[in-house]
Short mmCIF file of C-alpha atoms in Angstrom, two decimals:
data_model
loop_
_atom_site.label_atom_id
_atom_site.label_comp_id
_atom_site.label_asym_id
_atom_site.label_seq_id
_atom_site.Cartn_x
_atom_site.Cartn_y
_atom_site.Cartn_z
CA MET A 1 9.35 -12.28 18.04
CA ALA A 2 9.98 -8.89 17.84
CA ASP A 3 13.28 -9.04 16.34
CA LEU A 4 11.35 -10.23 12.88
CA GLN A 5 8.65 -7.27 12.90
CA ASP A 6 8.37 -4.54 10.60
CA GLU A 7 10.26 -1.69 11.92
CA PRO A 8 9.15 -0.03 14.56
CA ASP A 9 6.97 3.23 12.62
CA ALA A 10 9.32 6.25 15.14
CA PRO A 11 11.40 7.93 12.33
CA THR A 12 14.24 7.11 12.07
CA ALA A 13 17.82 8.98 12.47
CA ALA A 14 18.83 10.34 9.10
CA ILE A 15 20.80 8.05 6.41
CA GLY A 16 24.20 8.73 7.27
CA ALA A 17 23.91 10.81 10.84
CA PRO A 18 25.25 8.66 13.07
CA ASP A 19 22.91 9.17 16.52
CA ARG A 20 24.08 11.43 19.50
CA PRO A 21 23.40 12.25 22.61
CA ARG A 22 20.86 15.36 23.02
CA PRO A 23 21.96 18.08 24.39
CA GLU A 24 20.15 19.56 27.24
CA PRO A 25 17.76 22.30 26.17
CA THR A 26 18.97 25.38 26.91
CA PRO A 27 17.25 28.71 28.40
CA ARG A 28 15.93 31.06 25.16
CA ALA A 29 17.34 33.90 26.69
CA GLU A 30 20.81 32.53 27.85
CA ALA A 31 20.75 31.03 23.75
CA GLN A 32 23.82 32.65 21.93
CA GLU A 33 24.36 32.87 18.12
CA PRO A 34 26.78 30.91 15.94
CA ALA A 35 30.52 32.03 16.29
CA PRO A 36 31.31 33.64 12.79
CA GLY A 37 32.85 30.25 10.45
CA SER A 38 31.59 28.05 13.11
CA ALA A 39 29.24 25.11 11.39
CA ALA A 40 25.30 25.35 12.66
CA ALA A 41 24.01 22.12 14.97
CA PRO A 42 22.96 19.16 12.74
CA THR A 43 19.89 18.70 11.42
CA ALA A 44 17.92 15.99 10.91
CA GLY A 45 17.46 15.82 6.95
CA PRO A 46 20.14 13.66 4.55
CA ALA A 47 23.89 13.53 4.50
CA PRO A 48 25.54 16.95 3.06
CA ALA A 49 27.40 16.00 0.36
CA PRO A 50 30.69 14.21 1.08
CA THR A 51 34.18 16.83 1.87
CA HIS A 52 36.51 14.26 0.96
CA GLY A 53 37.28 12.22 -2.53
CA PRO A 54 36.02 12.86 -5.82
CA GLN A 55 32.55 14.16 -4.45
CA ALA A 56 34.20 16.62 -2.53
CA ASP A 57 34.06 19.30 -5.64
CA ALA A 58 31.13 17.75 -7.06
CA PRO A 59 29.31 19.95 -9.71
CA PRO A 60 25.45 21.76 -8.88
CA ASP A 61 22.68 18.69 -7.91
CA PRO A 62 21.82 17.73 -11.25
CA LEU A 63 17.87 17.28 -10.12
CA ASP A 64 14.99 19.52 -9.68
CA PRO A 65 14.83 21.20 -6.04
CA ASP A 66 11.79 19.72 -5.97
CA VAL A 67 12.14 15.81 -7.12
CA ARG A 68 15.73 16.31 -4.43
CA ALA A 69 12.96 16.90 -1.74
CA ARG A 70 10.86 14.04 -2.20
CA VAL A 71 13.47 11.57 -2.85
CA THR A 72 15.55 13.08 0.41
CA ALA A 73 12.22 12.89 2.18
CA LEU A 74 12.03 8.88 0.77
CA LEU A 75 15.25 8.02 1.78
CA ARG A 76 15.42 9.20 5.35
CA GLU A 77 12.64 6.98 5.81
CA HIS A 78 13.48 4.04 2.95
CA PRO A 79 16.50 3.98 2.55
CA VAL A 80 18.31 1.61 0.08
CA ALA A 81 18.80 -1.43 0.85
CA ASP A 82 22.06 -2.44 -1.67
CA GLY A 83 22.41 -6.50 -2.63
CA TYR A 84 25.92 -6.57 -3.81
CA ASN A 85 29.42 -4.34 -3.64
CA THR A 86 32.58 -5.69 -4.55
CA LEU A 87 34.74 -3.58 -1.71
CA ALA A 88 36.05 -6.77 0.22
CA GLN A 89 38.43 -8.08 -2.97
CA VAL A 90 39.56 -4.33 -4.08
CA LEU A 91 40.22 -4.61 0.27
CA VAL A 92 41.85 -7.80 0.11
CA ASN A 93 44.17 -6.39 -2.58
CA THR A 94 44.51 -2.86 -1.53
CA PRO A 95 44.08 -2.74 2.22
CA TRP A 96 44.83 1.43 2.83
CA HIS A 97 42.53 3.07 1.26
CA ASP A 98 40.41 5.30 3.74
CA VAL A 99 37.64 4.43 3.65
CA GLU A 100 35.50 5.75 5.97
CA LEU A 101 36.88 9.48 5.39
CA GLY A 102 36.53 9.45 1.50
CA GLU A 103 38.10 7.83 -1.54
CA SER A 104 39.30 8.94 -4.31
CA SER A 105 40.47 5.70 -6.48
CA LEU A 106 37.21 3.50 -5.78
CA ASP A 107 33.74 4.63 -5.95
CA THR A 108 32.56 3.19 -2.86
CA ASP A 109 33.55 4.71 0.79
CA ILE A 110 31.33 5.57 4.05
CA PRO A 111 30.64 9.31 2.66
CA ARG A 112 29.21 8.36 -0.79
CA LEU A 113 27.18 5.71 0.62
CA ARG A 114 25.52 8.38 3.55
CA HIS A 115 24.84 10.91 0.49
CA GLY A 116 23.55 8.74 -1.88
CA GLY A 117 21.04 7.26 0.82
CA VAL A 118 22.26 3.50 1.81
CA GLY A 119 20.80 1.85 4.54
CA ALA A 120 21.96 -1.38 4.39
CA GLN A 121 24.56 -3.03 1.77
CA PHE A 122 25.44 -6.74 0.62
CA TRP A 123 29.83 -6.98 0.92
CA SER A 124 30.09 -9.63 -1.54
CA LEU A 125 32.35 -12.29 -0.90
CA MET A 126 32.91 -13.81 -4.08
CA VAL A 127 35.95 -15.28 -5.49
CA PRO A 128 36.64 -16.00 -9.03
CA ALA A 129 35.65 -20.37 -10.81
CA ASP A 130 39.34 -20.87 -11.36
CA CYS A 131 40.62 -19.61 -7.09
CA PRO A 132 43.00 -22.15 -6.60
CA ASP A 133 42.19 -22.01 -3.05
CA PRO A 134 38.48 -20.53 -2.82
CA VAL A 135 37.77 -21.03 0.60
CA SER A 136 41.08 -19.56 2.26
CA ALA A 137 40.01 -16.72 -0.70
CA THR A 138 36.69 -16.01 0.94
CA LEU A 139 37.80 -16.47 4.55
CA GLU A 140 40.29 -13.71 3.86
CA ARG A 141 37.48 -11.15 2.12
CA VAL A 142 35.01 -11.53 5.41
CA ASP A 143 38.12 -11.13 8.03
CA ARG A 144 38.87 -7.73 5.31
CA ILE A 145 34.97 -6.86 5.10
CA ARG A 146 35.02 -7.29 9.33
CA THR A 147 38.21 -5.24 9.85
CA LEU A 148 36.12 -2.79 7.89
CA VAL A 149 33.27 -2.76 10.10
CA ASP A 150 35.28 -2.65 12.97
CA ALA A 151 37.12 0.27 12.10
CA CYS A 152 34.38 2.48 11.33
CA PRO A 153 31.40 2.20 14.78
CA GLU A 154 29.28 5.90 13.62
CA GLY A 155 29.62 4.29 9.90
CA LEU A 156 28.82 1.02 9.87
CA ARG A 157 27.25 -2.25 11.75
CA LEU A 158 27.50 -5.48 11.63
CA ALA A 159 23.76 -7.07 10.58
CA GLN A 160 22.38 -11.19 10.87
CA ALA A 161 19.23 -10.55 11.17
CA VAL A 162 16.02 -7.80 10.07
CA GLY A 163 16.31 -6.88 13.29
CA ASP A 164 20.27 -5.67 13.33
CA LEU A 165 18.46 -3.94 9.77
CA ALA A 166 16.17 -1.87 11.11
CA ASP A 167 18.34 -1.49 14.99
CA ALA A 168 21.68 0.39 12.63
CA ARG A 169 19.50 2.38 10.47
CA ASN A 170 17.24 3.77 13.22
CA HIS A 171 20.74 4.82 14.66
CA GLY A 172 22.17 6.15 11.47
CA ARG A 173 24.70 3.69 10.72
CA ILE A 174 25.16 1.49 7.62
CA ALA A 175 23.52 -2.01 7.95
CA SER A 176 26.37 -4.43 6.85
CA LEU A 177 25.64 -8.29 5.76
CA PHE A 178 28.31 -10.93 4.59
CA GLY A 179 27.49 -12.08 1.31
CA PRO A 180 26.94 -13.69 -0.73
CA VAL A 181 29.37 -16.48 -0.93
CA ALA A 182 30.20 -18.66 -4.23
CA ALA A 183 29.17 -22.34 -4.13
CA HIS A 184 32.48 -23.23 -5.05
CA ALA A 185 33.48 -21.77 -1.87
CA LEU A 186 32.13 -23.76 0.68
CA GLY A 187 34.16 -26.74 -0.16
CA ASP A 188 31.39 -29.34 -0.58
CA SER A 189 30.58 -29.32 2.65
CA LEU A 190 27.82 -28.32 5.04
CA GLY A 191 30.43 -28.03 7.67
CA THR A 192 32.01 -25.40 5.81
CA VAL A 193 28.39 -23.77 5.23
CA ARG A 194 27.91 -23.26 8.83
CA ALA A 195 31.72 -22.16 9.68
CA TYR A 196 30.37 -19.36 7.40
CA HIS A 197 27.12 -18.87 8.30
CA ALA A 198 29.25 -18.29 12.46
CA LEU A 199 31.66 -15.84 10.98
CA GLY A 200 28.11 -13.83 9.80
CA VAL A 201 27.62 -14.78 6.10
CA ARG A 202 24.17 -14.52 5.10
CA ALA A 203 24.08 -15.53 1.79
CA VAL A 204 25.36 -18.07 -0.88
CA ALA A 205 25.15 -17.94 -4.55
CA LEU A 206 24.77 -21.50 -6.46
CA THR A 207 26.69 -20.29 -9.81
CA ALA A 208 27.07 -23.11 -11.90
CA THR A 209 30.49 -23.75 -10.64
CA THR A 210 30.07 -27.36 -8.40
CA SER A 211 29.53 -30.43 -9.98
CA TRP A 212 26.28 -30.12 -7.47
CA THR A 213 24.56 -26.81 -8.97
CA ARG A 214 26.26 -27.60 -12.98
CA THR A 215 23.11 -28.71 -14.41
CA GLY A 216 20.51 -29.30 -12.22
CA LEU A 217 20.44 -29.77 -8.15
CA THR A 218 21.76 -33.14 -7.63
CA ARG A 219 20.56 -34.91 -4.53
CA PHE A 220 23.58 -33.44 -2.61
CA GLY A 221 22.31 -29.97 -3.46
CA GLN A 222 18.98 -30.61 -2.56
CA GLU A 223 20.24 -30.51 0.95
CA ALA A 224 22.33 -27.85 0.84
CA VAL A 225 19.83 -25.86 -0.02
CA ARG A 226 17.48 -27.50 3.13
CA GLU A 227 20.77 -27.09 4.64
CA PHE A 228 20.61 -23.16 3.45
CA ASN A 229 16.70 -22.57 4.78
CA ARG A 230 17.26 -24.03 8.00
CA LEU A 231 20.41 -21.63 9.21
CA GLY A 232 18.69 -18.39 7.50
CA MET A 233 20.84 -17.94 5.04
CA LEU A 234 19.67 -16.55 1.74
CA ILE A 235 19.94 -18.27 -1.45
CA ASP A 236 21.09 -16.54 -4.02
CA LEU A 237 20.30 -17.62 -7.93
CA SER A 238 22.19 -14.93 -10.24
CA GLY A 239 24.91 -16.80 -12.67
CA ALA A 240 23.07 -20.16 -11.96
CA ALA A 241 22.70 -22.61 -14.45
CA PRO A 242 18.44 -21.91 -15.47
CA GLU A 243 18.00 -25.62 -14.72
CA THR A 244 19.56 -25.47 -11.35
CA ALA A 245 17.51 -22.33 -10.63
CA ARG A 246 14.10 -24.03 -11.76
CA ASP A 247 14.67 -27.22 -8.94
CA ILE A 248 15.81 -24.55 -6.64
CA LEU A 249 12.65 -22.40 -6.82
CA GLY A 250 10.68 -25.64 -5.93
CA ALA A 251 13.05 -26.91 -3.68
CA ALA A 252 13.62 -23.69 -1.42
CA ASN A 253 10.94 -23.72 1.79
CA ALA A 254 12.33 -20.09 1.98
CA PRO A 255 12.06 -16.20 -0.94
CA LEU A 256 15.09 -16.44 -2.69
CA ILE A 257 16.96 -13.77 -4.58
CA PHE A 258 19.03 -12.71 -7.71
CA THR A 259 21.04 -10.37 -5.63
CA ARG A 260 22.68 -8.95 -9.14
CA SER A 261 20.58 -9.97 -12.96
CA SER A 262 18.21 -6.81 -14.71
CA ALA A 263 16.51 -8.58 -17.72
CA ARG A 264 18.12 -10.77 -20.54
CA ALA A 265 14.29 -9.47 -22.87
CA LEU A 266 16.75 -6.24 -22.50
CA THR A 267 20.18 -6.75 -22.66
CA ASP A 268 21.66 -10.43 -23.04
CA HIS A 269 24.21 -10.68 -20.45
CA PRO A 270 24.87 -14.61 -19.15
CA LEU A 271 24.61 -12.91 -15.06
CA ASN A 272 20.88 -11.84 -16.02
CA VAL A 273 17.34 -13.22 -15.71
CA THR A 274 14.12 -14.76 -18.66
CA ASP A 275 11.39 -13.58 -17.87
CA GLU A 276 10.56 -16.86 -17.71
CA LEU A 277 12.47 -17.64 -14.97
CA VAL A 278 11.91 -14.46 -12.56
CA ALA A 279 8.29 -14.93 -13.57
CA GLY A 280 8.89 -17.46 -10.23
CA LEU A 281 8.92 -15.63 -7.74
CA PRO A 282 6.37 -13.93 -6.78
CA GLU A 283 5.13 -17.27 -5.69
CA ASN A 284 8.08 -17.66 -3.86
CA GLY A 285 8.36 -14.81 -1.92
CA GLY A 286 11.61 -14.02 -3.18
CA VAL A 287 13.23 -10.85 -5.29
CA CYS A 288 15.13 -9.73 -7.59
CA LEU A 289 17.93 -7.13 -7.36
CA VAL A 290 19.00 -5.00 -10.36
CA SER A 291 22.03 -4.30 -11.40
CA PHE A 292 23.81 -1.38 -12.05
CA ALA A 293 27.20 -2.85 -14.31
CA PRO A 294 27.16 -1.06 -17.29
CA ALA A 295 27.52 -3.92 -19.41
CA GLN A 296 24.52 -6.21 -18.57
CA VAL A 297 22.29 -2.40 -18.77
CA ALA A 298 23.58 -1.44 -21.97
CA ARG A 299 21.90 -1.74 -25.34
CA ALA A 300 22.13 -0.56 -28.62
CA GLY A 301 25.71 -0.33 -28.97
CA ARG A 302 25.41 2.18 -26.58
CA PRO A 303 26.92 3.27 -23.19
CA ALA A 304 24.92 2.57 -20.28
CA CYS A 305 22.93 5.52 -18.85
CA THR A 306 20.44 5.67 -16.01
CA GLU A 307 17.60 5.66 -18.15
CA ASP A 308 19.33 2.23 -19.39
CA VAL A 309 18.57 1.02 -15.54
CA ALA A 310 15.19 2.65 -15.13
CA ASP A 311 13.98 0.32 -18.41
CA HIS A 312 15.17 -2.70 -16.83
CA ILE A 313 13.82 -1.92 -13.46
CA GLN A 314 10.54 -0.82 -15.14
CA HIS A 315 10.55 -3.98 -17.90
CA LEU A 316 11.19 -6.63 -14.34
CA ARG A 317 7.76 -4.37 -12.43
CA ASP A 318 5.57 -5.32 -15.43
CA VAL A 319 6.47 -8.82 -15.37
CA VAL A 320 6.46 -9.54 -11.21
CA GLY A 321 5.14 -6.48 -9.65
CA PRO A 322 6.87 -4.13 -7.62
CA GLU A 323 6.34 -6.28 -4.48
CA HIS A 324 9.86 -8.21 -6.10
CA ILE A 325 12.95 -6.02 -7.41
CA GLY A 326 15.17 -4.11 -5.62
CA LEU A 327 18.35 -2.41 -6.12
CA SER A 328 22.08 -3.39 -6.64
CA GLY A 329 24.59 -1.28 -7.74
CA GLY A 330 27.66 -3.38 -7.94
CA TYR A 331 29.65 -1.22 -6.30
CA GLY A 332 33.53 -1.34 -4.93
CA LEU A 333 35.17 -0.67 -8.04
CA THR A 334 38.61 0.64 -8.78
CA GLY A 335 38.51 4.05 -10.78
CA ASP A 336 38.94 2.80 -14.05
CA ALA A 337 36.31 0.21 -13.96
CA PRO A 338 33.69 0.34 -16.48
CA ARG A 339 30.50 3.15 -16.07
CA THR A 340 27.47 3.85 -16.23
CA VAL A 341 27.11 7.07 -16.82
CA GLY A 342 24.59 8.90 -14.44
CA LEU A 343 25.52 6.07 -12.05
CA GLU A 344 29.05 6.22 -11.05
CA ASP A 345 29.49 5.92 -7.37
CA ALA A 346 27.72 5.51 -4.17
CA SER A 347 26.24 8.43 -3.98
CA CYS A 348 23.94 8.63 -7.04
CA TYR A 349 20.81 6.54 -5.89
CA PRO A 350 18.71 9.38 -5.79
CA VAL A 351 19.19 9.90 -9.70
CA LEU A 352 17.82 6.48 -10.37
CA LEU A 353 14.87 7.72 -8.27
CA ALA A 354 14.16 10.50 -10.02
CA GLU A 355 14.26 9.21 -13.44
CA LEU A 356 11.89 6.84 -11.76
CA ILE A 357 9.19 9.64 -10.44
CA ASP A 358 9.33 11.08 -14.26
CA ARG A 359 7.57 8.04 -15.01
CA GLY A 360 5.42 7.74 -12.61
CA TRP A 361 7.07 5.98 -10.11
CA ASP A 362 4.43 6.63 -6.75
CA ASP A 363 6.62 6.64 -3.20
CA THR A 364 5.25 3.10 -1.88
CA ASP A 365 6.85 1.46 -4.98
CA LEU A 366 9.25 3.61 -4.57
CA ALA A 367 9.44 2.66 -1.24
CA ALA A 368 9.41 -1.26 -1.70
CA LEU A 369 12.24 -0.72 -4.55
CA THR A 370 14.93 0.69 -1.98
CA TRP A 371 14.18 -1.07 1.16
CA GLY A 372 11.01 -3.34 1.87
CA ASN A 373 11.46 -6.02 -0.43
CA LEU A 374 14.70 -7.13 0.87
CA ALA A 375 14.05 -7.05 3.93
CA ARG A 376 11.06 -8.25 4.07
CA VAL A 377 13.36 -11.38 1.85
CA ILE A 378 15.69 -11.14 5.16
CA ARG A 379 12.97 -11.40 8.36
CA ASP A 380 10.88 -13.93 5.30
CA VAL A 381 13.88 -16.10 5.31
CA ASP A 382 14.83 -15.57 9.30
CA PHE A 383 11.83 -16.80 10.04
CA ALA A 384 11.39 -19.80 7.72
CA ALA A 385 14.70 -21.32 9.91
CA ARG A 386 13.41 -20.37 13.04
CA ALA A 387 10.53 -22.57 12.43
CA ALA A 388 12.80 -25.36 11.04
CA GLN A 389 15.42 -24.79 13.54
CA PRO A 390 13.70 -27.77 15.68
CA ARG A 391 12.25 -30.33 13.19
CA ARG A 392 15.69 -30.17 11.90
CA GLY A 393 18.82 -30.45 13.30
CA PRO A 394 22.72 -29.82 11.65
CA SER A 395 22.94 -32.47 8.37
CA THR A 396 25.29 -34.26 8.53
CA ALA A 397 24.96 -35.35 4.74
CA THR A 398 28.31 -35.33 2.37
CA ILE A 399 28.20 -35.04 -0.67
CA GLU A 400 30.08 -39.09 -1.61
CA ASP A 401 27.18 -40.26 0.88
CA LEU A 402 25.23 -38.49 -1.63
CA ASP A 403 26.50 -38.21 -4.69
CA PRO A 404 28.83 -41.07 -5.04
CA ARG A 405 30.82 -40.88 -8.10
#
């Protein structure tokens, strides 16, 4: 079960520097100086600032050189595994954006993901609660993201298990995971769940948008949770009704995640999580991915800033410990969307890490925050599915059978 193991101890490729064939060594006596104006050979280290899009004319680095060096070294070994990016929705509406080379009208493109040290990204497939045909709309998002991954083989790589995460990271690609899918896009059908899984979807959000998730889990909801665990799909509690989240914590046989939740104790927002609810994560083994969205972190009527996000991370760390928190940039937005000051686009994760370093975080806890915790959850969900599948076949239960009206 090599794919269930943690990443190998071998050095990894630089984030954003795709693997290249190793050149034949040149005899020292015949080595040539670079021609004037030519580019130097690439070296291991962080990706350079993008030459396309809004980062091309970026101001001087705001970070202290020593802090920048520390963050760079950390992200080389432990890149960011981010839990929520909504780019799929933008690509459905305006598919001509140049995500590979740089796109000034968005806050996400491959150059900025690389510059931010991102090694894995969940691409959200969520559709609005009032969407007239949520299944078709979700499939359209799956198609757009799959097309994007296929079109950018030097930057992105499809990931469906923790072994794929490590493989993508070690080859300088950004591991791309599909999900979460909204509960109302499942069509009240476990067959639809399996179809999504076959397409590569690996997370589902049990929002309060169906009859079986509205206030607690019904019998069909409990069966759905068992099927998610059997398939190895992560269950997302962001936006779940409190009663439903508590029921899922009791019923799940695998770790759970909040893909985009900050602390309700600091900012009262529907997607944020209470201390009482998040306190159940350590026993479950799950992780809360802290959102950067300004509406979820702003306090005292002032614009949201990097320090606010750090406050939410620190608060949740105090509640559940450093092993159960991660990052959720909430990027994938158009240029006119509200932004958290200092974290305006996908290149800005180092700014947040520098703030945490200033607050005394050590590299072990930072590595858990960026990569280790979410990678562990994905590994453990995989392991639970492999353990369950010999004992349990695909469920043929229907909502009509279990939740008769």
